Short mmCIF file of C-alpha atoms and ligand atoms in Angstrom, two decimals:
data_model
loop_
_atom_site.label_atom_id
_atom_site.label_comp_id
_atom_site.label_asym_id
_atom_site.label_seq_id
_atom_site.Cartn_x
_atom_site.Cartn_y
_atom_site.Cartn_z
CA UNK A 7 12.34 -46.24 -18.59
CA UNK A 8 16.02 -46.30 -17.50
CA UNK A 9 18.10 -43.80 -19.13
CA UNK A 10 21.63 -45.23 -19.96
CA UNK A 11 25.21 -43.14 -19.67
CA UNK A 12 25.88 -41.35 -22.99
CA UNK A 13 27.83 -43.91 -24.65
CA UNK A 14 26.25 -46.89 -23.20
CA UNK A 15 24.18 -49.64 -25.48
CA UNK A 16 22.39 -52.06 -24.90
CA UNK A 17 21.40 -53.84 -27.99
CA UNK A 18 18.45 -56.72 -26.42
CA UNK A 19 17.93 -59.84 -27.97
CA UNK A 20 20.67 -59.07 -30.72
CA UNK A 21 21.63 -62.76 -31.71
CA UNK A 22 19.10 -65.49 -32.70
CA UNK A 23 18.60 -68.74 -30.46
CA UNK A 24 20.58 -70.61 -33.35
CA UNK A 25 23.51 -67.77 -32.90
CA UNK A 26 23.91 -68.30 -29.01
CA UNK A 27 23.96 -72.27 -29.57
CA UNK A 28 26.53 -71.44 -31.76
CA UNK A 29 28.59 -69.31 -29.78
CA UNK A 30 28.25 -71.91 -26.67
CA UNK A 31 30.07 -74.33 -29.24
CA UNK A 32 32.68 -71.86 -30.11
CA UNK A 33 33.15 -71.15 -25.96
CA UNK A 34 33.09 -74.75 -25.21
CA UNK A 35 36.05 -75.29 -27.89
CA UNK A 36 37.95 -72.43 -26.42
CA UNK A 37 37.57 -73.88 -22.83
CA UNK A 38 38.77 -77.34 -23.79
CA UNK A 39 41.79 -75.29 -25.31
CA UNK A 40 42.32 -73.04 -22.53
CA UNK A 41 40.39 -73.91 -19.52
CA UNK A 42 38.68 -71.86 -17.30
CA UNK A 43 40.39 -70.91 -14.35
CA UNK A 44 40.09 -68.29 -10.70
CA UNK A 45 41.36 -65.07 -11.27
CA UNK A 46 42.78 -63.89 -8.05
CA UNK A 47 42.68 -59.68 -7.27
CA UNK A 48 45.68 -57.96 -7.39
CA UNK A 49 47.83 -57.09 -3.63
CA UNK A 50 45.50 -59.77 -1.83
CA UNK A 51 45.20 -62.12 -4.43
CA UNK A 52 41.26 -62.60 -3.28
CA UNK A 53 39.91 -64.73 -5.36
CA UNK A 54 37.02 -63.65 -8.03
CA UNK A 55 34.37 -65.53 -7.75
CA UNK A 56 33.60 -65.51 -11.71
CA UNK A 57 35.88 -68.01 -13.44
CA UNK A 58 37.99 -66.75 -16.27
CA UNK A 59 39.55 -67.80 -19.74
CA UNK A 60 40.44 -65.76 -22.99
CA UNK A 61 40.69 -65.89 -27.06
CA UNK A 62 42.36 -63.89 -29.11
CA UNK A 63 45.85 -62.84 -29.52
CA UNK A 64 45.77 -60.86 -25.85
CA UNK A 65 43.83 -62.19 -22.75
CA UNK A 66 42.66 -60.23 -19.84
CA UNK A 67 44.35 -61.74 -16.45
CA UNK A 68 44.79 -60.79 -12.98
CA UNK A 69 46.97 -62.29 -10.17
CA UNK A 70 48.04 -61.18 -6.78
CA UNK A 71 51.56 -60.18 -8.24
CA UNK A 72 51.36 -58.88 -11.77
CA UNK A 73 48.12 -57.28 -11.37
CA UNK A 74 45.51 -56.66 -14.22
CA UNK A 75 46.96 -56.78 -17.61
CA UNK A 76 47.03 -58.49 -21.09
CA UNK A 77 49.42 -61.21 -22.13
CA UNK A 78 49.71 -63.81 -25.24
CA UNK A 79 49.16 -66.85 -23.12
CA UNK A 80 46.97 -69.20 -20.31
CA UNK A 81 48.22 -68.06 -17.10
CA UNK A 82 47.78 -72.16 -16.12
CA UNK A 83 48.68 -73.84 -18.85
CA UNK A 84 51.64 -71.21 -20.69
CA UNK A 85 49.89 -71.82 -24.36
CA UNK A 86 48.71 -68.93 -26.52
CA UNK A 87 45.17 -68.47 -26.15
CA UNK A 88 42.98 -69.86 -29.04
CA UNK A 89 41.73 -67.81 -31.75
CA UNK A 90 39.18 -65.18 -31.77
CA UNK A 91 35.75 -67.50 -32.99
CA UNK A 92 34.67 -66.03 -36.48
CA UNK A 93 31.17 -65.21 -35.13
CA UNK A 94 32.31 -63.32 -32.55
CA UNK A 95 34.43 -61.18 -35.06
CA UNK A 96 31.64 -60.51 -37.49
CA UNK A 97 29.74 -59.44 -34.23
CA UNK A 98 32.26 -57.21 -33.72
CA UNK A 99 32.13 -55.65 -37.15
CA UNK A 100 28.34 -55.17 -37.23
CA UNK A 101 28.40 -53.55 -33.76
CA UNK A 102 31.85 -51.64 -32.86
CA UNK A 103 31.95 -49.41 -35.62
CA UNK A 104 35.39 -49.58 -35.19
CA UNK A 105 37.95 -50.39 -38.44
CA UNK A 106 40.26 -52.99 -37.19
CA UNK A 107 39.67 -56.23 -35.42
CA UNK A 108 39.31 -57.07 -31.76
CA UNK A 109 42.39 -58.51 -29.80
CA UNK A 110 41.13 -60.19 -26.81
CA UNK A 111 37.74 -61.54 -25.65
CA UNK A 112 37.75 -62.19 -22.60
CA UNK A 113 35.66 -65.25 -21.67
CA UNK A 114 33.78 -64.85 -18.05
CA UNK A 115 32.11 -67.55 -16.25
CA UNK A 116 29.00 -66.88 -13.37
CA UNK A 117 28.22 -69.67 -11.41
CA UNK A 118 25.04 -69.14 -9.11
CA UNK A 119 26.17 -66.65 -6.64
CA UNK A 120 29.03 -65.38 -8.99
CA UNK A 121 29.25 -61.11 -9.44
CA UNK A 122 31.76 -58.29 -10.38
CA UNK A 123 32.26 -55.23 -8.83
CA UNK A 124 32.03 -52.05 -10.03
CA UNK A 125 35.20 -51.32 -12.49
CA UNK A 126 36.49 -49.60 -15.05
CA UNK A 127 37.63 -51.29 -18.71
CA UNK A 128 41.16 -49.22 -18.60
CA UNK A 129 43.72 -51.48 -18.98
CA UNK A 130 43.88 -50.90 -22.66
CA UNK A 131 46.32 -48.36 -24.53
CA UNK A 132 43.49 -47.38 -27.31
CA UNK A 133 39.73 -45.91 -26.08
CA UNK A 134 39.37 -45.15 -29.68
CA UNK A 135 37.67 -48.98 -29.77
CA UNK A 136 34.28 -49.93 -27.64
CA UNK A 137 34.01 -52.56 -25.50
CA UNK A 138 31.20 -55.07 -26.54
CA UNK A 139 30.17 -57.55 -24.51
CA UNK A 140 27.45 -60.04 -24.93
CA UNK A 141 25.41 -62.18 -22.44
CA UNK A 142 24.63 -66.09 -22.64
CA UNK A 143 22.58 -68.18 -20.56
CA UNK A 144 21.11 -67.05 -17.21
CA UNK A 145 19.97 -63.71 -17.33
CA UNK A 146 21.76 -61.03 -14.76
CA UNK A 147 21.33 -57.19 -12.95
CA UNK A 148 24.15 -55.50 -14.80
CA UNK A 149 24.91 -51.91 -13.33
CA UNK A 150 26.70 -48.80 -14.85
CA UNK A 151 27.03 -45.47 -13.59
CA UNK A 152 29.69 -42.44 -15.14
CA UNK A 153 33.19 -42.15 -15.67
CA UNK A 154 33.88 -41.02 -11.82
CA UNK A 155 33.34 -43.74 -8.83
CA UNK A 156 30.80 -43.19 -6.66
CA UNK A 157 27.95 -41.25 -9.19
CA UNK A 158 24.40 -41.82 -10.02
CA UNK A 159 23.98 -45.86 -11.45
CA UNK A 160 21.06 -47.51 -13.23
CA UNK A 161 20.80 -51.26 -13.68
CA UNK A 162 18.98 -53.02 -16.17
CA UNK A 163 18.57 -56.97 -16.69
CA UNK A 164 20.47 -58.66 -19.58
CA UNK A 165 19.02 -61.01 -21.27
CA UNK A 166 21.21 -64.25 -22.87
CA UNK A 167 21.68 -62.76 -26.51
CA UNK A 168 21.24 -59.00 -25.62
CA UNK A 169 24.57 -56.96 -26.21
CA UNK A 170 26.31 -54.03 -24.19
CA UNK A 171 28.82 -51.80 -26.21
CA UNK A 172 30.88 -49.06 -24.36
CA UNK A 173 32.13 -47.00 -26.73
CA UNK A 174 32.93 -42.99 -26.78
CA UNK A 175 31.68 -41.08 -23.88
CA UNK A 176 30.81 -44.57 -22.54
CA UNK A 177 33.69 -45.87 -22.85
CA UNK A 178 35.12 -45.82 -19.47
CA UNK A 179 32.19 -45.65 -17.58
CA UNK A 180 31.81 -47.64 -14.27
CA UNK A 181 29.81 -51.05 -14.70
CA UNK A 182 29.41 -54.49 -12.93
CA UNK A 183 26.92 -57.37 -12.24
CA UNK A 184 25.47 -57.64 -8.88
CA UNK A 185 23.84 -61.05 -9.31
CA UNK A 186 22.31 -63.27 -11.43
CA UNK A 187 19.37 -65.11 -12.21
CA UNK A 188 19.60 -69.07 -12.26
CA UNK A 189 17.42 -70.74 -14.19
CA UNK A 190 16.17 -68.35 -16.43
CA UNK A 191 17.79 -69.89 -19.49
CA UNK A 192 17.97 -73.41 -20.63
CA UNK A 193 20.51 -72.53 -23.20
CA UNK A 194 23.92 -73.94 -21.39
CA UNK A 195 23.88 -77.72 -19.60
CA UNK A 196 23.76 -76.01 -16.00
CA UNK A 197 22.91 -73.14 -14.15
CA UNK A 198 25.16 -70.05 -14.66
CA UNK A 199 25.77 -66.97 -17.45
CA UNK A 200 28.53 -66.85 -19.58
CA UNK A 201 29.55 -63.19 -20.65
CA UNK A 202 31.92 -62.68 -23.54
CA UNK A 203 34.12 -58.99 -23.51
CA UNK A 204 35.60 -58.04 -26.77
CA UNK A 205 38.42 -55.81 -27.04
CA UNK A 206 41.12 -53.80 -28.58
CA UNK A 207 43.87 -53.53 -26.66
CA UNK A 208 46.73 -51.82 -28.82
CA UNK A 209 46.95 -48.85 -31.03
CA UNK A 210 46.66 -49.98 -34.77
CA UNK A 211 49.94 -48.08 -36.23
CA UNK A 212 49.38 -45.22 -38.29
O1 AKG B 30 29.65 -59.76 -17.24
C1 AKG B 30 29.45 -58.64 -17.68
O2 AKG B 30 28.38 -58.33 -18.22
C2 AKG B 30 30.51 -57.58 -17.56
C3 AKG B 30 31.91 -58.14 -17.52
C4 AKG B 30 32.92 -57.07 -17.38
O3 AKG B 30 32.61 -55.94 -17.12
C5 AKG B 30 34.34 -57.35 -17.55
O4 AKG B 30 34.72 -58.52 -17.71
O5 AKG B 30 35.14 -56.39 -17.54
MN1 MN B 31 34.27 -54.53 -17.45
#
């Protein structure tokens, strides 16, 4: 058995077949909305090679001059980014155990071949909130280690409905995906995994 960070969930098989169909729906609204798009890394604007959009009333973006940050709208496009789906809010309150809603959920796209490095989640002002992020489609080798680079990691597959939440002592630990597995799951039109982030990004005022 692999013994996860203190902090570190992972909730398998959390939503119901019928759920992720109905979350693909919600994602495929928000793409038509605000299209996916390449995220490019910040200094050497590399590109990522997992496609990017957002909900919510703050998205997640990175370019090779502003860096990683949060704004109100598509990066392409200049419109706000479409609402936070319902689901993914009640979600939210089952899981974050956290008393006010999510701001951005950051929609990310792996195509065969697609990963993410090891990172951080720090580009939020409040830690008081988890991250929870939940898996669709083709199944992937997610990896997370401590709070320091360079420590101990353990990987474990993710499953499409399974569920990772990074809250207190996990909340800024190190985590990526190394690869993934096509055609493990017939539940989106082609080959690929879709991973949605939730998020608080702000302080709620006293
Ligand atoms: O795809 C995943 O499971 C993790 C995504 C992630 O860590 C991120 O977008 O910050
Ligand atoms: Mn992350």
């Amino acid at each position: 058995m692999t013994e996860l960070p203190s902090g570190v969930r992972h909730v398998a098989n959390y939503l119901t077949p019928a759920d992720q169909a109905a979350l693909v729906d919600d994602i495929r609204a928000v793409v038509a909305e605000a299209p996916l798009y390449t995220p490019a890394m910040p200094r050497t604007g590399k590109p990522l090679s997992v496609r990017m959009t957002n909900c919510g009333a703050l998205g997640w973006v990175t370019d090779r001059d502003g860096g990683y940050r949060y704004q109100p709208t598509h990066p392409a496009t200049g419109r706000p980014w479409p609402s936070i789906p319902p689901l993914l809010t009640a979600i939210w309150n089952a899981l974050s155990g956290y008393p006010h809603p999510p701001e951005a959920c950051l929609v990310n796209f792996y195509a065969p071949g697609a990963r993410m490095g090891l990172h951080q989640d720090r580009d939020e002002d409040e830690f008081a909130a988890p991250v929870l992020s939940i898996s669709l489609g083709d199944a992937c080798l997610f990896r997370v280690g401590g709070t320091q680079r360079g420590g101990r990691t353990v990987s474990i597959r993710l499953e499409s409905g399974d569920l990772v939440v990074l809250g207190g002592a996990g909340r800024l630990c190190y985590h990526g995906v190394d690869r993934i597995y096509p055609g493990t799951s017939d539940l989106l039109r082609q080959p690929g995994r879709i991973n949605l982030t939730l998020r608080r990004v702000t302080r709620p005022k006293p």
